[in-house]
Short mmCIF file of C-alpha atoms in Angstrom, two decimals:
data_model
loop_
_atom_site.label_atom_id
_atom_site.label_comp_id
_atom_site.label_asym_id
_atom_site.label_seq_id
_atom_site.Cartn_x
_atom_site.Cartn_y
_atom_site.Cartn_z
CA MET A 27 131.51 52.72 385.89
CA MET A 28 127.56 52.31 385.32
CA HIS A 29 127.83 49.67 383.35
CA ASN A 30 129.67 47.29 386.07
CA LEU A 31 126.64 48.08 388.25
CA PRO A 32 124.87 44.54 389.37
CA PRO A 33 121.42 45.08 388.08
CA LYS A 34 118.51 44.35 390.42
CA PRO A 35 117.47 40.38 390.74
CA LYS A 36 114.29 40.97 389.84
CA ARG A 37 114.49 42.25 386.75
CA SER A 38 117.11 39.95 385.84
CA THR A 39 115.04 37.16 386.69
CA PHE A 40 112.31 38.57 384.32
CA LYS A 41 114.80 39.15 381.65
CA THR A 42 116.01 35.71 381.42
CA VAL A 43 112.46 34.39 381.34
CA ARG A 44 111.43 36.77 378.70
CA ASN A 45 114.91 36.28 376.73
CA ILE A 46 114.19 32.43 376.79
CA LEU A 47 110.65 32.80 375.49
CA ILE A 48 111.49 35.10 372.83
CA GLY A 49 114.04 32.66 371.98
CA VAL A 50 111.54 29.31 372.27
CA ILE A 51 109.13 31.26 370.01
CA LEU A 52 111.91 32.42 367.42
CA ALA A 53 113.29 28.79 367.26
CA GLY A 54 109.44 27.32 366.95
CA ILE A 55 108.77 30.55 363.72
CA TYR A 56 112.33 28.75 362.39
CA ILE A 57 111.38 25.45 362.72
CA TRP A 58 107.77 26.10 361.07
CA THR A 59 109.41 27.88 358.39
CA PHE A 60 111.80 25.32 357.23
CA MET A 61 109.68 22.31 357.56
CA GLY A 62 106.95 23.96 356.06
CA ILE A 63 108.66 25.52 352.98
CA ASP A 64 109.26 23.13 349.92
CA ILE A 65 112.25 23.71 347.63
CA ASP A 66 113.68 21.44 345.32
CA PHE A 67 117.28 22.41 345.41
CA ALA A 68 118.63 20.05 342.70
CA LYS A 69 115.94 20.75 340.17
CA ALA A 70 116.28 24.66 340.54
CA VAL A 71 120.15 23.93 340.45
CA ASP A 72 119.81 22.02 337.15
CA ARG A 73 117.54 24.40 336.02
CA MET A 74 119.37 27.27 336.79
CA THR A 75 122.55 25.44 334.72
CA ASN A 76 120.87 24.99 332.03
CA ASN A 77 119.19 28.34 331.74
CA TYR A 78 122.03 30.44 332.63
CA ALA A 79 123.80 30.99 329.59
CA ARG A 80 120.33 31.59 327.59
CA ILE A 81 119.78 34.40 330.02
CA ILE A 82 122.10 36.36 331.66
CA PRO A 83 124.64 36.93 329.46
CA LYS A 84 121.96 38.46 327.12
CA LEU A 85 120.69 40.29 329.84
CA LEU A 86 123.70 42.16 330.12
CA ASP A 87 123.72 42.73 326.56
CA PRO A 88 120.76 44.95 325.81
CA ASP A 89 119.21 45.23 322.61
CA TRP A 90 119.51 49.46 321.68
CA SER A 91 116.98 49.21 318.92
CA ALA A 92 114.36 48.75 321.28
CA LEU A 93 115.31 51.92 322.90
CA SER A 94 112.50 53.71 321.37
CA ASP A 95 109.91 51.75 322.66
CA VAL A 96 111.45 51.20 326.04
CA TRP A 97 111.88 55.00 326.61
CA ALA A 98 108.07 55.63 325.66
CA ALA A 99 107.10 52.98 328.10
CA MET A 100 109.20 54.65 330.81
CA VAL A 101 108.01 57.88 330.09
CA GLU A 102 104.49 56.62 330.34
CA THR A 103 105.64 55.21 333.79
CA ILE A 104 106.77 58.57 334.59
CA TYR A 105 103.43 60.38 333.86
CA ILE A 106 101.28 57.11 335.73
CA ALA A 107 103.92 57.94 338.94
CA PHE A 108 103.31 61.88 338.45
CA ALA A 109 99.76 61.84 338.32
CA GLY A 110 98.99 59.33 340.90
CA SER A 111 101.57 61.19 343.58
CA LEU A 112 100.17 64.27 342.73
CA MET A 113 96.46 63.29 343.18
CA ALA A 114 97.70 61.22 346.42
CA ALA A 115 99.39 64.57 347.79
CA ILE A 116 95.94 66.23 347.58
CA LEU A 117 93.91 63.73 348.60
CA ALA A 118 96.39 63.16 351.65
CA ILE A 119 95.79 66.60 353.10
CA PRO A 120 92.61 66.19 354.35
CA LEU A 121 93.03 62.37 356.04
CA GLY A 122 96.40 64.15 357.46
CA PHE A 123 94.55 66.98 359.19
CA LEU A 124 91.78 64.05 360.55
CA ALA A 125 94.63 61.74 361.88
CA ALA A 126 96.56 64.45 363.53
CA GLN A 127 95.77 64.81 367.17
CA ASN A 128 96.07 68.53 367.59
CA MET A 129 93.90 69.32 364.83
CA THR A 130 90.94 67.68 365.41
CA ASN A 131 91.02 67.76 369.26
CA ASN A 132 89.09 63.97 369.04
CA ARG A 133 90.56 60.88 369.97
CA VAL A 134 87.65 59.12 368.18
CA LEU A 135 88.16 61.22 364.98
CA THR A 136 91.79 60.81 365.34
CA THR A 137 91.89 57.31 365.83
CA ILE A 138 89.27 56.71 362.72
CA GLY A 139 91.92 58.74 360.62
CA LYS A 140 94.81 56.32 361.84
CA TRP A 141 92.98 53.17 360.96
CA ILE A 142 92.24 54.71 357.39
CA LEU A 143 95.16 55.24 356.70
CA SER A 144 96.76 52.35 357.94
CA ALA A 145 94.30 49.98 356.32
CA ILE A 146 95.29 51.81 352.54
CA ARG A 147 98.76 51.21 353.42
CA ALA A 148 98.42 47.56 354.31
CA PHE A 149 97.38 46.71 350.73
CA PRO A 150 100.06 46.29 348.12
CA ASP A 151 100.18 48.54 344.93
CA ILE A 152 99.67 46.14 342.80
CA ILE A 153 97.03 44.64 344.51
CA LEU A 154 95.19 47.99 344.33
CA ALA A 155 96.02 47.99 340.49
CA ILE A 156 94.31 44.44 340.43
CA LEU A 157 91.12 45.99 341.91
CA PHE A 158 91.30 49.27 339.83
CA ILE A 159 91.46 47.29 336.48
CA VAL A 160 88.57 45.40 336.71
CA VAL A 161 86.58 48.57 337.93
CA VAL A 162 88.24 50.87 335.03
CA GLY A 163 89.99 48.13 332.60
CA PRO A 164 93.39 47.66 332.13
CA LYS A 165 95.15 50.55 330.87
CA PRO A 166 97.20 53.35 332.45
CA PHE A 167 94.70 55.04 334.22
CA ALA A 168 94.27 51.90 336.69
CA GLY A 169 97.88 52.12 337.07
CA VAL A 170 97.09 55.89 337.93
CA LEU A 171 94.67 55.42 340.64
CA ALA A 172 96.39 52.58 342.01
CA ILE A 173 99.28 54.96 342.64
CA ALA A 174 97.02 57.57 344.01
CA ILE A 175 95.58 55.54 346.83
CA GLY A 176 98.21 53.51 347.73
CA SER A 177 100.35 56.53 348.19
CA THR A 178 97.63 58.35 350.27
CA GLY A 179 98.48 56.03 353.08
CA MET A 180 102.12 56.89 353.49
CA LEU A 181 101.41 60.53 352.80
CA GLY A 182 98.67 60.94 355.15
CA LYS A 183 100.72 59.52 357.96
CA LEU A 184 103.91 61.49 357.26
CA TYR A 185 101.42 64.63 357.14
CA SER A 186 99.59 63.87 360.05
CA GLU A 187 103.03 63.73 361.89
CA VAL A 188 104.19 66.83 360.53
CA LEU A 189 101.22 68.24 361.71
CA GLU A 190 101.30 67.08 365.23
CA SER A 191 104.95 68.52 365.57
CA ILE A 192 104.09 71.92 364.56
CA ASP A 193 104.73 74.73 367.14
CA THR A 194 101.60 75.31 368.80
CA ASN A 195 102.53 78.66 370.20
CA VAL A 196 102.01 80.54 366.80
CA VAL A 197 98.25 79.33 366.66
CA GLU A 198 97.67 80.01 370.74
CA ALA A 199 98.79 83.44 370.22
CA MET A 200 96.90 83.89 367.01
CA GLU A 201 93.92 82.52 368.42
CA ALA A 202 94.30 85.36 371.52
CA ASN A 203 94.49 87.79 369.23
CA GLY A 204 91.23 86.76 367.97
CA ALA A 205 91.82 85.28 364.55
CA ASN A 206 89.03 82.59 363.08
CA LYS A 207 89.94 79.38 362.26
CA LEU A 208 90.67 79.91 358.46
CA GLN A 209 92.97 82.79 359.42
CA ILE A 210 94.63 80.55 361.85
CA LEU A 211 95.06 77.83 359.07
CA VAL A 212 96.15 80.24 356.63
CA HIS A 213 98.68 81.97 358.41
CA GLY A 214 99.61 80.06 361.58
CA ILE A 215 99.80 76.56 360.35
CA LEU A 216 100.32 76.55 356.48
CA PRO A 217 103.42 78.22 356.89
CA GLN A 218 104.58 75.61 358.93
CA ILE A 219 103.84 72.79 357.17
CA THR A 220 103.89 73.52 353.24
CA PRO A 221 107.72 72.95 353.00
CA GLU A 222 107.65 69.40 354.64
CA PHE A 223 104.36 68.67 353.25
CA LEU A 224 105.84 68.95 349.63
CA SER A 225 109.32 67.36 350.65
CA TYR A 226 107.27 64.35 351.45
CA ALA A 227 105.07 64.25 348.30
CA ILE A 228 108.49 64.54 346.38
CA TYR A 229 109.94 61.70 348.27
CA ARG A 230 106.84 59.67 347.32
CA PHE A 231 106.82 60.59 343.96
CA GLU A 232 110.50 58.57 343.80
CA ILE A 233 108.77 55.53 345.30
CA ASP A 234 105.96 55.89 342.88
CA VAL A 235 108.28 55.69 339.94
CA ARG A 236 109.68 52.57 341.26
CA ALA A 237 106.29 51.01 341.98
CA SER A 238 105.09 52.23 338.52
CA THR A 239 107.61 50.43 337.07
CA ILE A 240 105.73 47.53 337.76
CA LEU A 241 102.23 48.10 337.15
CA GLY A 242 102.56 47.08 333.89
CA ILE A 243 103.10 43.48 335.06
CA VAL A 244 98.96 43.01 335.76
CA GLY A 245 98.26 45.36 333.24
CA ALA A 246 98.34 48.72 334.55
CA GLY A 247 100.05 50.43 332.07
CA GLY A 248 103.95 51.43 331.97
CA ILE A 249 107.19 49.58 331.32
CA GLY A 250 105.77 46.78 333.58
CA THR A 251 104.08 45.55 330.10
CA LEU A 252 107.13 45.07 328.17
CA ILE A 253 108.24 43.43 330.97
CA VAL A 254 105.48 40.77 330.64
CA PHE A 255 106.31 41.26 326.90
CA ALA A 256 110.38 40.31 326.65
CA LYS A 257 109.66 37.55 329.31
CA MET A 258 106.66 36.09 327.01
CA ASN A 259 109.13 36.16 324.35
CA ARG A 260 112.01 35.27 326.00
CA ASN A 261 113.68 38.64 324.63
CA TRP A 262 116.21 38.92 327.34
CA GLU A 263 118.11 41.40 325.75
CA GLU A 264 115.00 44.30 325.40
CA MET A 265 115.02 42.77 329.21
CA GLY A 266 118.28 44.14 329.84
CA LEU A 267 117.71 47.05 328.37
CA ILE A 268 114.41 47.96 330.53
CA LEU A 269 116.45 47.31 333.32
CA LEU A 270 118.83 49.62 332.59
CA MET A 271 116.39 52.08 331.53
CA ILE A 272 114.78 51.56 335.01
CA ILE A 273 118.29 51.49 336.94
CA VAL A 274 119.21 54.85 335.31
CA VAL A 275 116.16 56.60 335.40
CA VAL A 276 115.16 55.75 339.05
CA THR A 277 118.43 56.79 340.00
CA VAL A 278 118.28 60.28 338.12
CA ILE A 279 114.66 60.91 339.62
CA ASP A 280 116.05 60.29 342.96
CA LEU A 281 118.98 62.71 342.58
CA ILE A 282 116.73 65.15 341.55
CA SER A 283 114.33 65.09 343.88
CA THR A 284 116.94 64.63 346.83
CA GLN A 285 118.32 68.13 345.74
CA ILE A 286 114.90 69.52 345.49
CA ARG A 287 114.18 68.65 349.14
CA LYS A 288 117.80 69.72 350.72
CA ARG A 289 116.56 73.27 349.55
CA LEU A 290 112.94 72.80 350.31
CA VAL A 291 113.14 71.95 354.33
CA MET B 7 111.45 108.26 357.78
CA THR B 8 109.12 110.67 356.20
CA GLU B 9 105.73 110.99 356.99
CA LYS B 10 104.74 109.29 353.32
CA GLU B 11 106.91 106.35 353.94
CA ILE B 12 105.41 105.73 357.02
CA LYS B 13 101.68 105.79 355.28
CA LYS B 14 102.87 103.60 352.96
CA THR B 15 104.23 101.18 355.50
CA SER B 16 101.12 101.28 357.38
CA THR B 17 98.56 100.76 355.01
CA GLN B 18 100.11 98.49 352.76
CA SER B 19 99.86 95.46 354.36
CA PRO B 20 103.29 93.74 354.99
CA SER B 21 104.10 90.84 352.85
CA VAL B 22 105.73 87.91 354.73
CA ILE B 23 106.82 86.50 351.59
CA PRO B 24 109.29 88.54 349.31
CA LEU B 25 107.82 88.90 346.03
CA LYS B 26 110.51 87.16 344.00
CA ALA B 27 109.80 83.95 345.94
CA LYS B 28 106.15 84.92 345.36
CA PHE B 29 107.00 84.75 341.54
CA ARG B 30 109.00 81.65 341.60
CA VAL B 31 106.54 79.70 343.43
CA THR B 32 103.89 80.51 341.40
CA VAL B 33 105.84 79.81 338.45
CA ILE B 34 106.67 76.23 340.08
CA PHE B 35 102.86 76.03 340.66
CA PHE B 36 101.94 76.49 337.21
CA ILE B 37 104.70 74.12 335.90
CA VAL B 38 103.75 71.24 338.47
CA LEU B 39 99.95 71.71 337.25
CA ALA B 40 100.41 71.63 333.57
CA PHE B 41 102.91 68.59 333.81
CA TYR B 42 100.24 66.99 335.71
CA LEU B 43 97.39 68.07 333.01
CA PHE B 44 99.60 66.37 330.56
CA SER B 45 100.10 63.18 332.27
CA SER B 46 96.30 62.94 332.96
CA PHE B 47 95.87 63.45 329.39
CA LYS B 48 98.89 61.01 328.20
CA THR B 49 97.26 58.43 330.98
CA GLU B 50 93.90 59.20 330.04
CA SER B 51 92.99 59.58 333.39
CA SER B 52 90.91 62.95 333.69
CA ILE B 53 88.32 63.87 336.45
CA THR B 54 85.46 62.84 334.51
CA GLU B 55 87.01 59.37 334.01
CA PHE B 56 87.73 59.57 337.74
CA ILE B 57 83.62 60.08 338.67
CA ASP B 58 82.97 57.08 336.16
CA GLY B 59 85.42 55.38 338.21
CA ILE B 60 83.46 55.83 341.42
CA GLY B 61 80.17 55.49 339.56
CA ASN B 62 81.56 51.62 338.67
CA MET B 63 82.90 51.22 342.20
CA GLY B 64 78.85 50.06 342.57
CA GLU B 65 79.91 47.87 339.74
CA LEU B 66 82.98 46.65 341.59
CA PHE B 67 80.71 45.88 344.86
CA GLN B 68 78.49 43.80 342.89
CA LYS B 69 81.57 41.48 341.39
CA PHE B 70 83.69 41.47 344.39
CA PHE B 71 80.95 40.94 346.73
CA PRO B 72 80.07 38.73 349.07
CA PRO B 73 83.80 37.95 349.74
CA ASN B 74 84.50 34.02 349.61
CA LEU B 75 86.34 33.77 352.92
CA SER B 76 85.21 29.78 353.35
CA LEU B 77 88.38 29.18 351.11
CA PHE B 78 90.77 30.05 354.28
CA GLN B 79 91.30 26.56 354.53
CA ALA B 80 91.90 26.09 351.11
CA ILE B 81 94.46 28.51 350.57
CA TRP B 82 96.19 28.25 353.87
CA PRO B 83 99.52 26.43 352.53
CA ALA B 84 99.98 29.02 350.00
CA LEU B 85 99.48 31.50 352.64
CA ALA B 86 101.74 29.93 354.88
CA ASP B 87 104.37 29.18 351.98
CA THR B 88 104.22 33.20 351.61
CA ILE B 89 105.16 33.95 355.34
CA GLN B 90 107.78 31.33 355.08
CA MET B 91 109.48 33.08 351.75
CA ALA B 92 109.31 36.41 353.87
CA ILE B 93 110.73 35.14 357.03
CA ILE B 94 113.36 33.19 354.81
CA ALA B 95 114.35 36.37 352.86
CA THR B 96 114.56 38.45 355.79
CA THR B 97 116.88 35.93 357.47
CA ALA B 98 119.24 36.02 355.14
CA ALA B 99 119.32 39.46 354.22
CA GLY B 100 119.71 40.23 358.09
CA ILE B 101 122.72 37.78 357.86
CA LEU B 102 124.31 38.80 354.43
CA CYS B 103 124.23 42.92 355.08
CA ILE B 104 126.03 42.73 358.32
CA PRO B 105 129.50 42.75 356.03
CA LEU B 106 127.88 44.79 353.30
CA SER B 107 126.75 47.51 355.82
CA LEU B 108 129.78 47.95 357.50
CA LEU B 109 131.74 48.52 353.67
CA ALA B 110 128.93 51.07 353.45
CA ALA B 111 129.80 52.82 356.61
CA ASN B 112 132.25 55.86 356.19
CA ASN B 113 133.57 55.80 359.70
CA VAL B 114 134.28 52.00 359.44
CA THR B 115 135.48 51.27 355.75
CA THR B 116 137.80 54.58 355.75
CA ASN B 117 138.89 53.41 352.10
CA LYS B 118 136.92 56.15 349.79
CA ILE B 119 137.32 54.10 346.74
CA LEU B 120 135.59 50.49 348.29
CA TYR B 121 132.99 52.79 350.21
CA ASN B 122 131.60 54.44 347.37
CA ILE B 123 131.59 51.46 345.38
CA VAL B 124 129.72 49.82 348.03
CA ARG B 125 127.63 52.47 347.99
CA PHE B 126 126.86 52.53 344.16
CA LEU B 127 125.77 48.97 343.95
CA LEU B 128 123.51 49.14 346.98
CA ASN B 129 121.58 52.39 345.29
CA ILE B 130 121.46 50.16 342.07
CA LEU B 131 120.27 47.24 344.07
CA ARG B 132 117.28 49.19 345.44
CA THR B 133 116.52 50.45 342.41
CA ILE B 134 115.29 46.99 340.36
CA PRO B 135 111.86 46.28 341.64
CA ASP B 136 111.07 42.74 343.57
CA LEU B 137 108.94 41.81 340.79
CA VAL B 138 111.01 42.29 337.76
CA LEU B 139 113.73 40.56 339.92
CA ALA B 140 111.45 37.79 340.29
CA VAL B 141 110.48 37.36 336.78
CA ILE B 142 114.22 37.40 336.07
CA PHE B 143 114.66 34.37 338.34
CA VAL B 144 111.41 32.94 337.95
CA ALA B 145 112.83 32.27 334.29
CA LEU B 146 116.16 31.28 335.87
CA PHE B 147 115.25 28.72 338.49
CA GLY B 148 111.63 27.96 337.35
CA ILE B 149 108.16 28.78 339.20
CA GLY B 150 108.23 27.90 342.69
CA ALA B 151 109.65 29.85 346.25
CA LEU B 152 113.23 29.87 345.57
CA PRO B 153 112.96 32.39 342.75
CA GLY B 154 110.66 34.55 344.81
CA ILE B 155 112.84 34.08 348.10
CA ILE B 156 115.97 35.30 346.08
CA ALA B 157 114.54 38.31 344.62
CA LEU B 158 113.35 38.90 348.33
CA VAL B 159 116.67 38.60 349.61
CA ILE B 160 118.53 40.64 347.06
CA PHE B 161 115.75 43.62 347.21
CA SER B 162 115.70 43.38 351.12
CA LEU B 163 119.74 43.46 351.08
CA GLY B 164 120.12 47.04 349.45
CA LEU B 165 117.26 48.72 351.71
CA LEU B 166 118.09 46.53 354.94
CA ALA B 167 122.30 47.55 354.34
CA LYS B 168 121.51 51.23 353.73
CA LEU B 169 119.47 51.64 356.85
CA ILE B 170 122.26 49.97 359.01
CA SER B 171 125.12 51.29 357.19
CA GLU B 172 123.45 55.07 358.44
CA THR B 173 122.73 53.91 361.59
CA ILE B 174 126.65 52.67 361.75
CA GLU B 175 127.54 56.02 360.70
CA ALA B 176 125.99 57.58 363.64
CA ILE B 177 127.21 55.92 366.26
CA ASP B 178 129.63 57.42 369.18
CA MET B 179 132.95 56.90 367.95
CA ASN B 180 134.59 57.08 371.54
CA PRO B 181 134.53 53.84 372.01
CA LEU B 182 136.15 52.42 369.36
CA GLU B 183 139.13 54.93 369.49
CA ALA B 184 139.21 53.89 373.02
CA MET B 185 139.30 50.19 372.14
CA GLN B 186 141.60 50.82 368.94
CA ALA B 187 143.90 52.80 371.50
CA SER B 188 144.25 49.57 373.81
CA GLY B 189 145.37 47.42 371.40
CA ALA B 190 141.79 45.73 370.13
CA ASN B 191 141.87 44.26 366.43
CA THR B 192 139.35 45.13 363.68
CA ILE B 193 136.91 42.35 364.63
CA GLN B 194 137.04 42.80 368.64
CA THR B 195 136.74 46.53 367.90
CA ILE B 196 133.56 45.77 365.88
CA TYR B 197 131.98 43.28 368.24
CA TYR B 198 132.64 45.04 371.61
CA ALA B 199 132.24 48.78 370.24
CA VAL B 200 129.57 48.46 367.45
CA VAL B 201 127.37 46.07 367.83
CA PRO B 202 126.08 46.85 371.14
CA GLN B 203 125.55 50.11 369.70
CA VAL B 204 123.81 49.17 366.62
CA LEU B 205 121.65 45.71 367.78
CA PRO B 206 118.65 47.60 368.89
CA GLN B 207 118.19 49.56 365.37
CA PHE B 208 119.26 46.95 363.54
CA THR B 209 116.39 44.48 365.01
CA SER B 210 114.22 47.31 364.21
CA PHE B 211 115.28 47.48 360.71
CA VAL B 212 115.16 44.05 360.26
CA LEU B 213 111.50 43.70 361.70
CA TYR B 214 110.80 46.67 359.21
CA VAL B 215 111.98 45.03 356.11
CA PHE B 216 110.17 41.82 357.25
CA GLU B 217 107.27 44.17 356.98
CA ILE B 218 107.81 45.10 353.65
CA ASN B 219 108.79 41.39 352.68
CA ILE B 220 105.91 39.87 353.96
CA ARG B 221 103.82 42.88 351.51
CA ALA B 222 105.96 42.06 348.57
CA SER B 223 105.89 38.04 348.99
CA VAL B 224 101.91 38.40 348.60
CA VAL B 225 102.51 39.72 344.96
CA LEU B 226 105.68 37.72 344.15
CA GLY B 227 103.12 34.75 342.94
CA LEU B 228 101.79 36.83 340.31
CA VAL B 229 104.69 36.34 338.35
CA GLY B 230 105.08 32.78 339.32
CA ALA B 231 107.61 33.10 342.33
CA GLY B 232 105.23 31.17 344.55
CA GLY B 233 103.26 32.16 347.52
CA ILE B 234 99.54 33.50 347.82
CA GLY B 235 100.03 35.28 344.10
CA GLN B 236 99.66 32.55 342.44
CA ILE B 237 96.38 31.49 343.61
CA LEU B 238 95.33 35.46 343.87
CA ASP B 239 96.00 35.52 339.63
CA GLN B 240 94.68 32.50 339.18
CA GLN B 241 90.74 33.39 340.42
CA ILE B 242 91.45 36.67 338.39
CA LYS B 243 91.93 35.11 335.29
CA PHE B 244 89.31 32.63 335.90
CA TYR B 245 87.19 36.03 336.68
CA GLU B 246 85.92 34.28 340.12
CA TYR B 247 85.90 37.93 341.87
CA PRO B 248 84.24 36.67 344.95
CA ASN B 249 87.11 34.16 345.65
CA ALA B 250 89.60 37.00 344.38
CA MET B 251 88.37 39.40 347.12
CA GLY B 252 88.19 36.85 349.60
CA ILE B 253 91.88 36.37 348.97
CA ILE B 254 92.27 39.92 349.06
CA ILE B 255 90.58 40.24 352.41
CA ILE B 256 92.69 37.29 353.89
CA ILE B 257 95.68 39.35 352.57
CA PHE B 258 94.86 42.48 353.88
CA ALA B 259 94.34 40.64 357.73
CA LEU B 260 97.91 39.28 357.30
CA VAL B 261 99.78 41.98 356.59
CA VAL B 262 97.69 44.10 359.62
CA ILE B 263 98.30 41.45 361.64
CA ILE B 264 101.90 41.36 361.31
CA GLU B 265 102.37 45.00 360.92
CA TYR B 266 100.98 45.08 364.26
CA ILE B 267 102.79 42.78 365.98
CA SER B 268 105.97 44.15 364.64
CA THR B 269 105.29 47.51 365.26
CA LYS B 270 104.88 46.78 369.29
CA VAL B 271 108.07 44.54 368.84
CA ARG B 272 109.95 47.55 367.51
CA GLU B 273 108.39 49.92 370.20
CA ALA B 274 109.49 47.78 372.72
CA ILE B 275 113.29 47.41 371.60
CA VAL B 276 113.89 50.69 370.72
#
């Protein structure tokens, strides 16, 4: 009955003080939140009762005549996601090696690598898309770049974790046998990491398909462009079809990619 | 083994990977490459354009720099709105996900049909991007923080319920069985046998979803759902790039700070 043993008194007071502190901080955060947020519920509910009939039934009644347009936009979305993911899968390799402690054997380099990766991850994809639209103009290419850079952060981090968990015995054995760095990389490290690298890249592609669907809202191509038009024209039947398309395509891609990843690892 | 065979095996370096696998990998590699080339053709993103793009980076720096950070005071209310939206949405999702995640865990919900229906609904919920939800809710409720919060709640609900139901599925079933054997009812079993096992993970996942919600609520304003994104959208539409860059840097700092705190707390919990 380990649970009935009385805890050490010192730790107990520390814990109570800590718990009270946490409670006070949390209460403070919530008071600040609910005092600060400005929501006019009456107005919102009023608007909702007015708009409900104009929007929700139409969303559930997709406009099938727009199918070919929506499908074309969805295909473009997949192209954006694919091109972006593949770029990221390659760009993330050097960064992953840089951020892996056992690859660089240098604390400074590793820290720099980890900082670069978390800095990239802090940018929402859509903000990157805004930046790239300013650079290359409002076209799918801006979306591809946003996806490529945005995914590099997460993939690089996952890659570096894979690298840090490899079996170093193989590497040491090869070093002891006089293999050079390139030989160690190709025969000792690559076979260990390839399946997991591929698996993560495919996983990121799943996320990127989802992310690409909204890039068009800021003008970076894909099905998001149609979302903006449907919203502006209050064409909720088309919006319904777009939603349905996103749900079906994302689900199918998730299923396929899960199957591939199961066979890889 | 004849002499010839020995010679053959010793001269040919033994291949670790069988020929069939090599062939398959090569074919897959070329399919991926071909689809990539096709995608980049369709999205007009070629290597040359990319190099052009890098050339344009100088232009980007000229347009966006120096970022105007002095507007911090002016945008603080919107920034606070963004954080508050994320806090409210995360709290609401954290509470709402409890029944859902219990329903989506196959060791608590033994009814196969109910379990599969809930799972299916959660999967669908997660496929709808938060910004699309925000577009619809802005149309329903009008511009403001409320549609943003609802969009965040719905999106994070799917994610949180999935993560927590997986945690519940992985718990030690012995305490549950012991409690059921000694006559505890469902609520008692959940409270005394499931909650203590799940609580640390639950807190950690809620914080993780909070990080995601902060990043999401930053951009919700782009479609009129409140927060800092609305100001960013205006500044970009008015071509006030130094202001926009200032806002982006402030957003970046906010996300980094909140992620740092949340990561530290999560490390302490689990």
